[in-house]
mmCIF file of C-alpha atoms and ligand atoms in Angstrom:
data_model
loop_
_atom_site.group_PDB
_atom_site.id
_atom_site.type_symbol
_atom_site.label_atom_id
_atom_site.label_comp_id
_atom_site.label_asym_id
_atom_site.label_seq_id
_atom_site.Cartn_x
_atom_site.Cartn_y
_atom_site.Cartn_z
ATOM 1 C CA UNK A 1 -12.024 23.530 -17.483
ATOM 2 C CA UNK A 2 -8.509 21.884 -17.340
ATOM 3 C CA UNK A 3 -6.617 21.101 -14.154
ATOM 4 C CA UNK A 4 -3.058 21.562 -14.299
ATOM 5 C CA UNK A 5 -1.437 18.378 -12.605
ATOM 6 C CA UNK A 6 1.190 19.354 -10.556
ATOM 7 C CA UNK A 7 -1.434 22.065 -9.572
ATOM 8 C CA UNK A 8 -3.404 18.914 -8.919
ATOM 9 C CA UNK A 9 -0.557 16.983 -6.517
ATOM 10 C CA UNK A 10 -0.029 19.626 -5.024
ATOM 11 C CA UNK A 11 -3.498 20.350 -3.613
ATOM 12 C CA UNK A 12 -3.608 16.683 -2.936
ATOM 13 C CA UNK A 13 -0.075 16.582 -1.184
ATOM 14 C CA UNK A 14 -1.595 18.883 2.050
ATOM 15 C CA UNK A 15 -3.823 15.734 2.736
ATOM 16 C CA UNK A 16 -1.585 12.893 4.893
ATOM 17 C CA UNK A 17 -1.858 9.607 4.313
ATOM 18 C CA UNK A 18 -1.150 6.614 6.509
ATOM 19 C CA UNK A 19 1.946 4.803 4.363
ATOM 20 C CA UNK A 20 0.979 1.245 3.395
ATOM 21 C CA UNK A 21 2.987 -1.465 1.608
ATOM 22 C CA UNK A 22 0.666 -3.924 -0.868
ATOM 23 C CA UNK A 23 1.741 -6.804 -2.218
ATOM 24 C CA UNK A 24 0.686 -9.636 -4.037
ATOM 25 C CA UNK A 25 1.163 -13.210 -4.552
ATOM 26 C CA UNK A 26 0.299 -15.171 -7.951
ATOM 27 C CA UNK A 27 1.883 -18.826 -7.864
ATOM 28 C CA UNK A 28 5.716 -18.537 -6.767
ATOM 29 C CA UNK A 29 5.893 -15.031 -7.837
ATOM 30 C CA UNK A 30 5.676 -11.907 -4.857
ATOM 31 C CA UNK A 31 5.850 -7.887 -5.782
ATOM 32 C CA UNK A 32 4.490 -5.332 -3.443
ATOM 33 C CA UNK A 33 4.538 -1.137 -3.956
ATOM 34 C CA UNK A 34 4.412 1.668 -1.534
ATOM 35 C CA UNK A 35 0.593 2.954 -1.548
ATOM 36 C CA UNK A 36 -0.998 5.878 0.634
ATOM 37 C CA UNK A 37 -4.469 5.334 -1.847
ATOM 38 C CA UNK A 38 -5.552 2.825 0.825
ATOM 39 C CA UNK A 39 -9.817 3.117 2.038
ATOM 40 C CA UNK A 40 -11.826 0.952 4.612
ATOM 41 C CA UNK A 41 -14.652 0.641 2.171
ATOM 42 C CA UNK A 42 -17.643 -1.865 4.312
ATOM 43 C CA UNK A 43 -17.931 -3.311 7.590
ATOM 44 C CA UNK A 44 -19.886 -5.728 7.049
ATOM 45 C CA UNK A 45 -18.465 -7.302 4.452
ATOM 46 C CA UNK A 46 -15.791 -6.394 5.585
ATOM 47 C CA UNK A 47 -14.225 -4.484 2.419
ATOM 48 C CA UNK A 48 -10.957 -2.394 1.625
ATOM 49 C CA UNK A 49 -9.502 -0.558 -1.282
ATOM 50 C CA UNK A 50 -6.446 -0.041 -2.864
ATOM 51 C CA UNK A 51 -5.916 2.626 -6.365
ATOM 52 C CA UNK A 52 -3.012 0.597 -8.080
ATOM 53 C CA UNK A 53 -1.451 2.459 -10.879
ATOM 54 C CA UNK A 54 -2.128 0.833 -14.490
ATOM 55 C CA UNK A 55 1.765 0.726 -15.424
ATOM 56 C CA UNK A 56 2.826 -0.634 -11.608
ATOM 57 C CA UNK A 57 4.283 -4.065 -12.150
ATOM 58 C CA UNK A 58 1.923 -4.946 -8.870
ATOM 59 C CA UNK A 59 -1.856 -4.435 -11.262
ATOM 60 C CA UNK A 60 -1.311 -7.152 -13.296
ATOM 61 C CA UNK A 61 0.140 -9.637 -10.024
ATOM 62 C CA UNK A 62 -3.146 -8.173 -7.816
ATOM 63 C CA UNK A 63 -5.286 -9.346 -11.258
ATOM 64 C CA UNK A 64 -3.531 -12.591 -12.319
ATOM 65 C CA UNK A 65 -3.223 -13.548 -8.443
ATOM 66 C CA UNK A 66 -6.838 -12.490 -6.842
ATOM 67 C CA UNK A 67 -5.220 -11.826 -3.668
ATOM 68 C CA UNK A 68 -3.434 -8.745 -2.087
ATOM 69 C CA UNK A 69 -2.413 -7.131 1.558
ATOM 70 C CA UNK A 70 -2.022 -4.345 2.669
ATOM 71 C CA UNK A 71 0.965 -3.465 5.108
ATOM 72 C CA UNK A 72 0.381 -0.710 7.504
ATOM 73 C CA UNK A 73 4.009 0.574 8.094
ATOM 74 C CA UNK A 74 4.798 2.050 11.569
ATOM 75 C CA UNK A 75 6.714 4.910 12.066
ATOM 76 C CA UNK A 76 10.880 2.971 12.113
ATOM 77 C CA UNK A 77 9.616 1.628 8.091
ATOM 78 C CA UNK A 78 10.441 4.962 6.005
ATOM 79 C CA UNK A 79 13.470 2.788 4.674
ATOM 80 C CA UNK A 80 10.667 0.312 3.721
ATOM 81 C CA UNK A 81 8.933 2.915 2.074
ATOM 82 C CA UNK A 82 11.425 4.348 0.535
ATOM 83 C CA UNK A 83 12.571 0.924 -0.635
ATOM 84 C CA UNK A 84 9.424 -0.369 -2.637
ATOM 85 C CA UNK A 85 8.776 2.916 -3.899
ATOM 86 C CA UNK A 86 11.713 3.132 -5.962
ATOM 87 C CA UNK A 87 12.316 0.901 -9.181
ATOM 88 C CA UNK A 88 15.465 0.497 -8.666
ATOM 89 C CA UNK A 89 16.262 -2.552 -7.749
ATOM 90 C CA UNK A 90 12.732 -3.095 -8.169
ATOM 91 C CA UNK A 91 12.952 -6.375 -8.674
ATOM 92 C CA UNK A 92 15.322 -7.338 -5.693
ATOM 93 C CA UNK A 93 12.529 -5.500 -3.069
ATOM 94 C CA UNK A 94 11.685 -8.565 -0.833
ATOM 95 C CA UNK A 95 15.681 -10.071 -1.267
ATOM 96 C CA UNK A 96 17.234 -10.776 2.604
ATOM 97 C CA UNK A 97 13.588 -8.614 3.777
ATOM 98 C CA UNK A 98 11.376 -10.714 6.396
ATOM 99 C CA UNK A 99 7.693 -11.475 5.910
ATOM 100 C CA UNK A 100 5.583 -13.904 6.299
ATOM 101 C CA UNK A 101 2.523 -15.481 3.431
ATOM 102 C CA UNK A 102 -0.708 -15.019 5.173
ATOM 103 C CA UNK A 103 -3.549 -16.911 4.770
ATOM 104 C CA UNK A 104 -4.119 -15.507 1.250
ATOM 105 C CA UNK A 105 -0.556 -16.526 -0.063
ATOM 106 C CA UNK A 106 -0.103 -12.210 -0.454
ATOM 107 C CA UNK A 107 3.148 -11.704 1.843
ATOM 108 C CA UNK A 108 2.997 -10.188 5.233
ATOM 109 C CA UNK A 109 5.767 -7.701 6.488
ATOM 110 C CA UNK A 110 7.894 -7.500 9.646
ATOM 111 C CA UNK A 111 7.273 -5.310 12.133
ATOM 112 C CA UNK A 112 4.554 -3.139 10.795
ATOM 113 C CA UNK A 113 1.390 -1.081 12.402
ATOM 114 C CA UNK A 114 -1.727 -3.324 10.971
ATOM 115 C CA UNK A 115 -1.982 -6.019 8.378
ATOM 116 C CA UNK A 116 -4.888 -6.942 6.403
ATOM 117 C CA UNK A 117 -4.692 -9.905 3.853
ATOM 118 C CA UNK A 118 -6.714 -9.471 1.107
ATOM 119 C CA UNK A 119 -8.795 -11.431 -1.294
ATOM 120 C CA UNK A 120 -9.475 -9.374 -4.578
ATOM 121 C CA UNK A 121 -13.756 -9.117 -5.069
ATOM 122 C CA UNK A 122 -13.988 -6.564 -7.942
ATOM 123 C CA UNK A 123 -11.738 -4.056 -9.725
ATOM 124 C CA UNK A 124 -12.457 -0.622 -11.497
ATOM 125 C CA UNK A 125 -11.240 1.229 -13.414
ATOM 126 C CA UNK A 126 -10.671 4.846 -12.930
ATOM 127 C CA UNK A 127 -8.350 7.291 -15.802
ATOM 128 C CA UNK A 128 -4.509 5.364 -15.311
ATOM 129 C CA UNK A 129 -5.622 3.741 -11.612
ATOM 130 C CA UNK A 130 -7.700 0.721 -10.920
ATOM 131 C CA UNK A 131 -9.043 0.850 -7.713
ATOM 132 C CA UNK A 132 -8.865 -2.650 -6.945
ATOM 133 C CA UNK A 133 -10.955 -3.473 -3.786
ATOM 134 C CA UNK A 134 -10.329 -6.822 -1.524
ATOM 135 C CA UNK A 135 -11.959 -8.742 1.096
ATOM 136 C CA UNK A 136 -10.120 -8.909 4.744
ATOM 137 C CA UNK A 137 -9.577 -12.154 5.007
ATOM 138 C CA UNK A 138 -7.360 -12.157 8.603
ATOM 139 C CA UNK A 139 -5.619 -9.819 9.521
ATOM 140 C CA UNK A 140 -3.653 -8.329 12.759
ATOM 141 C CA UNK A 141 -2.884 -4.675 14.091
ATOM 142 C CA UNK A 142 -0.425 -3.801 16.669
ATOM 143 C CA UNK A 143 -0.078 -0.326 19.658
ATOM 144 C CA UNK A 144 2.706 -0.300 17.619
ATOM 145 C CA UNK A 145 2.706 3.786 15.306
ATOM 146 C CA UNK A 146 2.220 4.439 11.683
ATOM 147 C CA UNK A 147 4.283 6.279 9.809
ATOM 148 C CA UNK A 148 2.459 9.305 8.012
ATOM 149 C CA UNK A 149 3.418 11.075 4.531
ATOM 150 C CA UNK A 150 2.688 14.341 3.702
ATOM 151 C CA UNK A 151 3.163 17.749 1.525
ATOM 152 C CA UNK A 152 6.044 14.616 -0.493
ATOM 153 C CA UNK A 153 7.954 14.419 3.472
ATOM 154 C CA UNK A 154 7.847 11.159 5.521
ATOM 155 C CA UNK A 155 6.440 12.027 8.905
ATOM 156 C CA UNK A 156 6.062 10.746 12.380
ATOM 157 C CA UNK A 157 1.524 11.756 14.545
ATOM 158 C CA UNK A 158 1.636 14.350 17.667
ATOM 159 C CA UNK A 159 -0.235 14.997 19.378
ATOM 160 C CA UNK A 160 -2.003 18.353 19.546
ATOM 161 C CA UNK A 161 -2.809 19.444 22.995
ATOM 162 C CA UNK A 162 -6.100 21.578 23.958
HETATM 163 C C1 FMN B 201 4.872 8.289 0.067
HETATM 164 C C2 FMN B 201 4.099 6.966 -1.818
HETATM 165 C C3 FMN B 201 2.782 6.898 -1.935
HETATM 166 C C4 FMN B 201 2.188 6.239 -3.662
HETATM 167 N N1 FMN B 201 1.061 5.722 -2.826
HETATM 168 C C5 FMN B 201 0.657 4.996 -4.574
HETATM 169 C C6 FMN B 201 -0.532 5.156 -5.063
HETATM 170 O O1 FMN B 201 -1.225 5.290 -4.234
HETATM 171 N N2 FMN B 201 -1.307 4.336 -5.966
HETATM 172 C C7 FMN B 201 -0.210 3.985 -6.908
HETATM 173 O O2 FMN B 201 0.135 3.529 -7.799
HETATM 174 N N3 FMN B 201 0.987 4.389 -6.398
HETATM 175 C C8 FMN B 201 1.653 4.758 -5.841
HETATM 176 N N4 FMN B 201 3.589 5.333 -5.272
HETATM 177 C C9 FMN B 201 4.294 5.000 -6.167
HETATM 178 C C10 FMN B 201 4.691 3.524 -5.936
HETATM 179 O O3 FMN B 201 5.439 3.173 -4.692
HETATM 180 C C11 FMN B 201 5.874 3.318 -7.323
HETATM 181 O O4 FMN B 201 5.362 3.993 -8.611
HETATM 182 C C12 FMN B 201 6.316 2.160 -7.096
HETATM 183 O O5 FMN B 201 8.075 2.377 -7.539
HETATM 184 C C13 FMN B 201 6.012 1.013 -8.044
HETATM 185 O O6 FMN B 201 6.118 -0.136 -7.853
HETATM 186 P P1 FMN B 201 5.475 -1.123 -9.220
HETATM 187 O O7 FMN B 201 6.068 -0.623 -10.249
HETATM 188 O O8 FMN B 201 7.250 -2.489 -8.488
HETATM 189 O O9 FMN B 201 4.865 -2.219 -8.878
HETATM 190 C C14 FMN B 201 3.941 5.819 -3.889
HETATM 191 C C15 FMN B 201 4.881 5.866 -3.483
HETATM 192 C C16 FMN B 201 4.896 7.061 -2.835
HETATM 193 C C17 FMN B 201 5.966 7.294 -2.454
#
């Protein structure tokens, strides 16, 4: 039984996610990309995972540098999400952008809802993606509301009044 790619994408787009920018560093080279495939994995030790396309520029940099940061975008950071997903000027994403280097050296963006600075502990090949597992070395969180992605659109949270 085969799954048609468009049907698969349509079904997956029903799943609402947050939006992150996964950043990496190897030496003085930094890069990053918009990622929704992020999850917590373990509390003790503190582990998270991200799924990264093998054809992306970010993939080899994570493998080489052995670190990555998960920048959880806030509701007013749609422009950043688009910038780090676009293949136009992809090597200029950090130009003019304010960021600091985390404990691991991975770039931490400003104004995010949260940031998790990770050292790479495991990598699993999974089809056309690699699942990178990171140990959280440092983190910060805020009261900022997150950016949401659902049915290929950026959205914000709403309360349900019961
Ligand atoms: C909302 C959104 C979520 C995305 N999530 C992922 C993801 O989880 N994993 C992935 O490999 N690409 C994801 N992408 C696509 C990458 O951001 C995009 O291909 C990017 O240009 C890759 O950059 P790079 O090749 O310079 O590393 C997502 C794109 C968008 C708009």
